[in-house]
């Protein structure tokens, strides 16, 4: 059975999310059928979204071999980048060994023949990230079936100085889940058992390789939901979600994984198995080490099992689409919604009129739910609760009052699942519309809500007529999607944007990576959000838990610190 | 303005909570007026609760000088323990220096005369824990006014090998907030500024010395609440709450501090100031180090500032008191309540008939809300929401259905604030009633909900007629209060209880400290809940962040590891 919310999201998001919503096995097939990966045409078939913040010209400058640079614009209107090795900017750690036939023999002895994968097509997929931006040159993919096998693999690799990359669904957006050079890939996809589910407490215990959507389906039958939901749920694995501290669509209601994850089992670089797999909501017996592994992107240990608190499934969903005259009204509306809707508020999203404009102009089949006039800002409010009529009455009363107070200029309440879907389509269609509009420079920032829109206006002032600057995102979470649209990629525009956007974010105590992580892409940009003292402690903890540095090398920590 | 909930809790809890609900300054006065602390009569005036799990005979055996042992029973019917130095079982770390006059001069030079406290009465208070179980012999209490001063203090102490104890409201229950020997006490009570509050996001930033109740009052005026509420709120400081990962009454609704705390400023042992004071809900830029300091009881650093997400204040509270025929029905009711009441459920407490019996027999003015018959179990359900009539209708419908399903045998819904208060009084009065009934062995355990009551029954079987075993607690959190009542303390009974209760808890993957922490009292019992590998990593992290071990020595980590 599918909840109203899930149905809505599925319907609303298929246009630009569909490509991430297939099962990992299907994905492998798809990739194989559409490759060659060096052909730029691959991307336009199924993966038109470029989500990260660095435009193609910078990739070229930073990472690509000069000979591989090839800007082009597709007939569809999308602009794409090409991938290439990063070896030109990151040096392989010379202390790492090279894989040899004895190593292969050892892995076969513990995993069996078929789980020691050397097939070229499989390796090509596993070496390449979802955005086709990064590609490693690993010659080996291992598929352990148990924590003990993970432990044996790591113990051996550690003793041999063989670097490894833990890989879940490989849906990350910052190059964290693929090898940079010849690291051994460890994929936990075969470890996908549900170990236990306690219907009284709502606590699920499962192996790390479970696909998020499969876990959601299991819970749906039990009357529960996962506390996180992502566009990539059809491929991503819960171990990867936890390792990257994935945010997603339910964060405003159910909080981050640091609150939901109750316990972990982790294998350290030397093969030690750490049992922190508690199923308790309260446990104050010493330092809560599991938090070190949540969001450390596989650089401190490999998560093999997870215990997670799941919320009950609630039947009623309502969505309103509103026009506001200024950003200040959006903020006030958020304050009131949190107070008046309180416990049923499940999403509070905003977009500016530039965002609406780009959607209406570039996304077929969309229409403004408030067509009589363009408003400066639009807000989408979703409620989820246990009684539909109560929730609807509450929402209507809130909206009426907010109109009387002048916070809302106009608004409409969805009457059925189709309307819910079409409202979400506008908010979620902005990314695709931007891609169709031309070149786009994308930034995913966390900022204090009161400052969130200032960077949009500052960027407009800075760029003048040379670009269209739009702002939208999760107002309830303080997560801004700042996007700059130009007819084509231009180094002069980029030079106006960066490092200004990072410096501005840093000066306002924001985060340069709200939920994507640092991976390889932003490892060297960590200082924009973290002080040298903090980064030094991170490096010391890395050294403590992984002294030989074999776990996901070159990621998260700056290369100057030897990561 | 006070919310209904707060009013209710205040009214319901004054009988046994009053003594912890005064301002810290008043408390100092009170202590001074009532001391001498070696007089057992001190306790019976204002602090009749003994909350921890170890009865007096064990304190004597473990910790007290034989010459100081003096069991007695007060005329009031309460049994008390006496405090004494722990020097008989913990050895002072010989690498620590002794305080000298140059040290005092230095501290005066940075803090000024009046914030370098050597007054005997003040030191007696600060040396003694709230339960009067532990007392140190510190000769110095420092009161810094800024993070820079904390930094200067620690830098100096570290260079001199002078150990320190960070002390908040000194309301801890496991001896974590007082010196064991002559450690310098650092109290952050003067650092109590509210730095900022963002009404849009609900994010409060404040100094660590702010008293929880004062912060709650501030937020109340803004239309928000703190995400935690404790009996000790009139004295405890938010820095202490975060350092001990305090749980409290709102955990079932708003989760743990690992989810609510967004940022911290921390001073390390060497005086380094770590700025992790983000005000962002999403920030995936490297390892989230703040979690190391949440719940580490001041052994890794001193928290000086806190950024915390606060929920909106909701106006409607409803409470039902129900009778159930068995524990299985209580569990099923919890599952249904989470689904049917969902977003408005704010408490789900249970007690067994032995608990009800002890309350009715020993607590004046209480009466059974369901007097027609004794039920085997009682459940208290509280809802908090944004619309009283909707919530009440929802709760009534849920209760009716649950009665039809046979999960509830009888029940009553509070009609006004007085009834709400009287229902809570039964649940919250159990501790005091037990104290009046005679000797009590108290255990505060986290266990999987399905196993929670098994330990009560196992203990009954084990103890037979020699004791009354009762079980109650936060069913919604899986937090059991297991209490064993006997006419007087008896080593033979204790030998039947321990280590059985710890072993049973450990075997069922429970926690021997749900929310109180380990402190000094349970530092050596950590292995009942954590594996040697985990404890070894904890010790390594301690060594990394505090290599000379000056921060809150002898606490949290087992003494065998040199804590």
Coordinates of C-alpha atoms in Angstrom, one line a residue, chain A residues 102-389:
Chain A
X102 CA 47.7 -13.1 -4.5
X103 CA 45.3 -10.5 -3.3
X104 CA 42.6 -11.7 -5.8
X105 CA 43.2 -15.3 -4.6
X106 CA 42.8 -14.2 -1.0
X107 CA 39.5 -12.4 -1.7
X108 CA 38.2 -15.4 -3.6
X109 CA 39.1 -17.7 -0.7
X110 CA 36.8 -15.7 1.6
X111 CA 34.1 -14.4 -0.7
X112 CA 33.9 -17.1 -3.3
X113 CA 34.4 -16.6 -7.0
X114 CA 31.3 -14.7 -8.0
X115 CA 31.6 -12.0 -5.3
X116 CA 35.0 -11.0 -6.5
X117 CA 34.0 -9.0 -9.5
X118 CA 36.5 -8.1 -12.2
X119 CA 34.0 -7.8 -15.1
X120 CA 34.8 -4.6 -17.1
X121 CA 31.2 -3.4 -17.5
X122 CA 30.4 -3.8 -13.8
X123 CA 33.6 -2.1 -12.9
X124 CA 33.0 0.8 -15.3
X125 CA 29.6 1.4 -13.6
X126 CA 31.1 1.2 -10.1
X127 CA 34.1 3.4 -11.1
X128 CA 31.8 6.1 -12.3
X129 CA 29.7 8.4 -10.2
X130 CA 26.0 9.2 -10.9
X131 CA 26.7 12.6 -12.3
X132 CA 29.4 11.2 -14.6
X133 CA 31.8 13.7 -13.2
X134 CA 34.3 11.4 -11.6
X135 CA 35.7 8.1 -12.7
X136 CA 38.2 5.9 -11.0
X137 CA 40.2 3.0 -12.4
X138 CA 39.5 0.3 -9.8
X139 CA 40.1 -3.3 -11.1
X140 CA 38.2 -5.0 -8.3
X141 CA 34.7 -4.9 -6.8
X142 CA 34.0 -7.0 -3.7
X143 CA 30.6 -8.0 -2.5
X144 CA 30.7 -9.3 1.1
X145 CA 27.7 -11.1 2.5
X146 CA 28.3 -10.5 6.2
X147 CA 30.0 -8.3 8.7
X148 CA 32.6 -11.0 9.2
X149 CA 33.5 -10.9 5.5
X150 CA 33.7 -7.1 5.6
X151 CA 36.0 -7.5 8.6
X152 CA 38.2 -10.0 6.8
X153 CA 38.5 -7.8 3.7
X154 CA 39.5 -4.8 5.7
X155 CA 41.9 -6.6 7.9
X156 CA 43.6 -7.9 4.8
X157 CA 43.6 -4.6 2.9
X158 CA 44.9 -2.8 6.0
X159 CA 47.8 -5.2 6.4
X160 CA 48.6 -4.8 2.7
X161 CA 48.0 -1.0 2.5
X162 CA 45.4 -1.5 -0.2
X163 CA 43.0 1.4 -0.2
X164 CA 39.2 0.8 -0.4
X165 CA 36.0 2.7 -1.3
X166 CA 32.8 1.7 0.4
X167 CA 30.0 2.0 -2.1
X168 CA 26.3 1.9 -1.5
X169 CA 23.9 2.8 -4.3
X170 CA 26.5 5.1 -5.8
X171 CA 24.0 8.0 -5.9
X172 CA 26.2 10.6 -4.2
X173 CA 26.7 14.0 -5.8
X174 CA 30.2 15.0 -4.7
X175 CA 32.3 12.1 -5.9
X176 CA 32.5 10.4 -2.5
X177 CA 31.3 6.9 -3.6
X178 CA 33.7 6.1 -6.4
X179 CA 37.4 5.4 -6.5
X180 CA 39.8 8.2 -7.4
X181 CA 42.5 5.8 -8.6
X182 CA 42.6 2.0 -8.1
X183 CA 41.0 1.7 -4.8
X184 CA 39.2 -1.6 -4.1
X185 CA 35.4 -1.1 -4.2
X186 CA 33.4 -2.7 -1.5
X187 CA 29.7 -2.8 -2.2
X188 CA 27.3 -4.0 0.6
X189 CA 24.4 -4.6 -1.7
X190 CA 24.2 -8.3 -0.8
X191 CA 23.9 -7.4 2.9
X192 CA 20.3 -6.2 2.7
X193 CA 18.5 -8.2 5.4
X194 CA 15.9 -6.7 7.7
X195 CA 17.1 -8.1 11.0
X196 CA 14.2 -7.1 13.2
X197 CA 11.3 -4.6 13.5
X198 CA 9.7 -3.8 16.8
X199 CA 6.2 -2.5 16.1
X200 CA 5.8 -1.3 19.7
X201 CA 8.8 1.1 19.6
X202 CA 9.0 1.5 15.8
X203 CA 12.7 0.5 15.8
X204 CA 14.0 -1.1 12.6
X205 CA 17.3 -3.0 12.6
X206 CA 18.7 -3.9 9.2
X207 CA 21.9 -4.5 7.2
X208 CA 23.5 -1.5 5.6
X209 CA 22.9 -2.7 2.0
X210 CA 19.2 -2.4 2.1
X211 CA 17.7 -0.1 -0.5
X212 CA 15.8 2.8 1.0
X213 CA 12.7 2.2 -1.0
X214 CA 12.6 -1.5 -0.1
X215 CA 12.9 -0.6 3.6
X216 CA 10.1 2.0 3.1
X217 CA 7.9 -0.6 1.4
X218 CA 8.5 -3.1 4.3
X219 CA 7.6 -0.4 6.8
X220 CA 4.5 0.7 4.9
X221 CA 3.1 -2.8 5.5
X222 CA 3.8 -2.4 9.2
X223 CA 2.1 1.0 9.4
X224 CA 5.4 3.0 9.7
X225 CA 7.6 5.1 7.4
X226 CA 11.3 5.7 7.2
X227 CA 12.3 9.0 8.8
X228 CA 14.0 10.1 5.5
X229 CA 12.9 10.1 1.9
X230 CA 15.0 11.0 -1.1
X231 CA 14.7 11.2 -4.8
X232 CA 17.4 8.5 -5.0
X233 CA 15.5 6.1 -2.8
X234 CA 15.1 3.5 -5.6
X235 CA 18.9 3.0 -5.7
X236 CA 20.5 4.4 -2.5
X237 CA 21.3 2.1 0.4
X238 CA 20.6 2.9 4.0
X239 CA 24.3 2.5 4.8
X240 CA 25.1 5.2 2.3
X241 CA 22.3 7.4 3.6
X242 CA 23.7 7.1 7.2
X243 CA 27.3 7.5 6.1
X244 CA 26.5 10.7 4.3
X245 CA 23.9 11.9 6.8
X246 CA 21.4 12.2 4.0
X247 CA 18.8 15.0 4.6
X248 CA 15.9 14.8 2.2
X249 CA 12.2 15.6 2.2
X250 CA 11.2 14.7 5.7
X251 CA 13.9 16.5 7.7
X252 CA 11.8 19.4 8.6
X253 CA 9.3 17.1 10.3
X254 CA 11.5 14.2 11.6
X255 CA 14.9 15.8 12.0
X256 CA 18.3 14.5 11.0
X257 CA 19.7 11.0 11.1
X258 CA 21.7 12.0 14.2
X259 CA 18.4 12.0 16.0
X260 CA 16.8 9.0 14.2
X261 CA 19.7 6.5 14.1
X262 CA 19.8 4.7 17.4
X263 CA 22.6 2.3 16.8
X264 CA 25.3 1.2 14.3
X265 CA 27.5 -1.8 13.7
X266 CA 30.7 -0.6 12.1
X267 CA 33.9 -2.3 10.8
X268 CA 37.1 -0.2 11.3
X269 CA 40.0 -0.1 8.8
X270 CA 41.9 -2.8 10.7
X271 CA 38.9 -5.1 10.6
X272 CA 37.7 -4.5 14.2
X273 CA 34.0 -4.9 14.5
X274 CA 32.3 -2.2 16.6
X275 CA 29.0 -3.3 18.1
X276 CA 27.0 -0.1 18.8
X277 CA 23.8 -1.6 17.5
X278 CA 21.6 -0.6 20.4
X279 CA 17.9 -0.4 20.0
X280 CA 17.4 2.1 22.8
X281 CA 16.1 5.6 22.7
X282 CA 18.1 6.5 25.8
X283 CA 21.6 5.3 26.6
X284 CA 24.0 7.6 28.5
X285 CA 26.9 5.2 29.0
X286 CA 29.9 7.0 27.8
X287 CA 30.7 8.9 24.5
X288 CA 28.2 8.3 21.8
X289 CA 30.6 7.2 19.1
X290 CA 28.1 6.3 16.5
X291 CA 27.7 9.9 15.6
X292 CA 31.3 10.0 14.3
X293 CA 30.3 7.5 11.6
X294 CA 27.1 9.4 10.7
X295 CA 28.1 11.7 7.9
X296 CA 31.8 10.8 7.8
X297 CA 31.3 9.4 4.2
X298 CA 33.0 6.1 4.8
X299 CA 36.3 7.6 5.8
X300 CA 36.3 6.3 9.4
X301 CA 34.7 2.9 9.1
X302 CA 32.2 0.8 7.1
X303 CA 28.7 0.8 8.5
X304 CA 27.3 -2.8 8.3
X305 CA 24.1 -2.6 10.3
X306 CA 21.8 0.1 11.4
X307 CA 19.1 0.5 14.1
X308 CA 16.8 3.4 13.3
X309 CA 13.6 4.9 14.9
X310 CA 10.8 5.0 12.4
X311 CA 7.7 7.2 12.7
X312 CA 4.1 5.9 12.4
X313 CA 2.5 6.4 9.0
X314 CA -0.2 9.1 9.1
X315 CA -3.0 9.1 6.6
X316 CA -3.9 12.7 5.9
X317 CA -1.9 15.0 3.6
X318 CA -2.9 18.6 2.5
X319 CA -1.0 21.1 0.4
X320 CA -1.5 24.8 -0.1
X321 CA 0.2 27.0 -2.7
X322 CA 0.5 30.7 -1.7
X323 CA 1.6 34.0 -3.1
X324 CA 3.5 36.5 -0.8
X325 CA 4.6 40.0 -1.5
X326 CA 8.0 39.9 0.0
X327 CA 10.6 37.5 1.7
X328 CA 9.7 39.0 5.1
X329 CA 6.1 37.8 4.7
X330 CA 7.4 34.3 3.9
X331 CA 9.4 34.3 7.1
X332 CA 6.5 35.5 9.2
X333 CA 4.3 32.9 7.6
X334 CA 6.8 30.2 8.6
X335 CA 6.7 31.4 12.2
X336 CA 2.9 31.4 12.2
X337 CA 2.7 28.0 10.5
X338 CA 5.0 26.4 13.1
X339 CA 2.8 27.8 15.8
X340 CA -0.7 27.4 14.3
X341 CA -0.1 24.2 12.3
X342 CA 2.5 23.0 14.8
X343 CA 2.5 19.2 14.9
X344 CA 1.0 18.7 11.4
X345 CA 3.4 20.8 9.4
X346 CA 5.5 18.6 7.2
X347 CA 6.9 20.9 4.5
X348 CA 7.5 24.6 4.1
X349 CA 9.1 25.4 0.7
X350 CA 9.5 28.7 -1.0
X351 CA 10.4 30.0 -4.5
X352 CA 10.8 33.5 -5.9
X353 CA 9.1 34.9 -9.0
X354 CA 12.2 34.2 -11.1
X355 CA 11.9 30.6 -10.2
X356 CA 8.2 30.6 -11.1
X357 CA 9.1 32.3 -14.4
X358 CA 11.7 29.8 -15.4
X359 CA 9.4 26.9 -14.6
X360 CA 6.5 28.4 -16.6
X361 CA 8.7 29.2 -19.5
X362 CA 10.7 26.0 -19.7
X363 CA 8.7 23.1 -18.2
X364 CA 5.9 21.8 -20.4
X365 CA 2.5 21.3 -18.8
X366 CA 3.1 23.5 -15.8
X367 CA 0.8 26.4 -15.0
X368 CA 0.8 29.0 -12.2
X369 CA -1.8 27.9 -9.6
X370 CA -2.3 31.6 -8.9
X371 CA -2.5 32.9 -12.5
X372 CA -4.2 36.3 -11.9
X373 CA -0.9 38.0 -11.1
X374 CA 2.8 37.3 -10.5
X375 CA 3.7 37.4 -6.9
X376 CA 7.2 38.2 -5.7
X377 CA 7.4 34.9 -3.7
X378 CA 5.5 31.7 -3.5
X379 CA 5.2 29.3 -0.6
X380 CA 4.2 25.7 -0.6
X381 CA 2.9 24.3 2.7
X382 CA 2.2 20.6 3.3
X383 CA 0.6 19.1 6.4
X384 CA 0.5 15.5 7.4
X385 CA -1.6 14.2 10.2
X386 CA -3.9 11.6 11.6
X387 CA -7.2 13.1 10.8
X388 CA -7.9 14.7 7.4
X389 CA -10.9 16.8 8.2

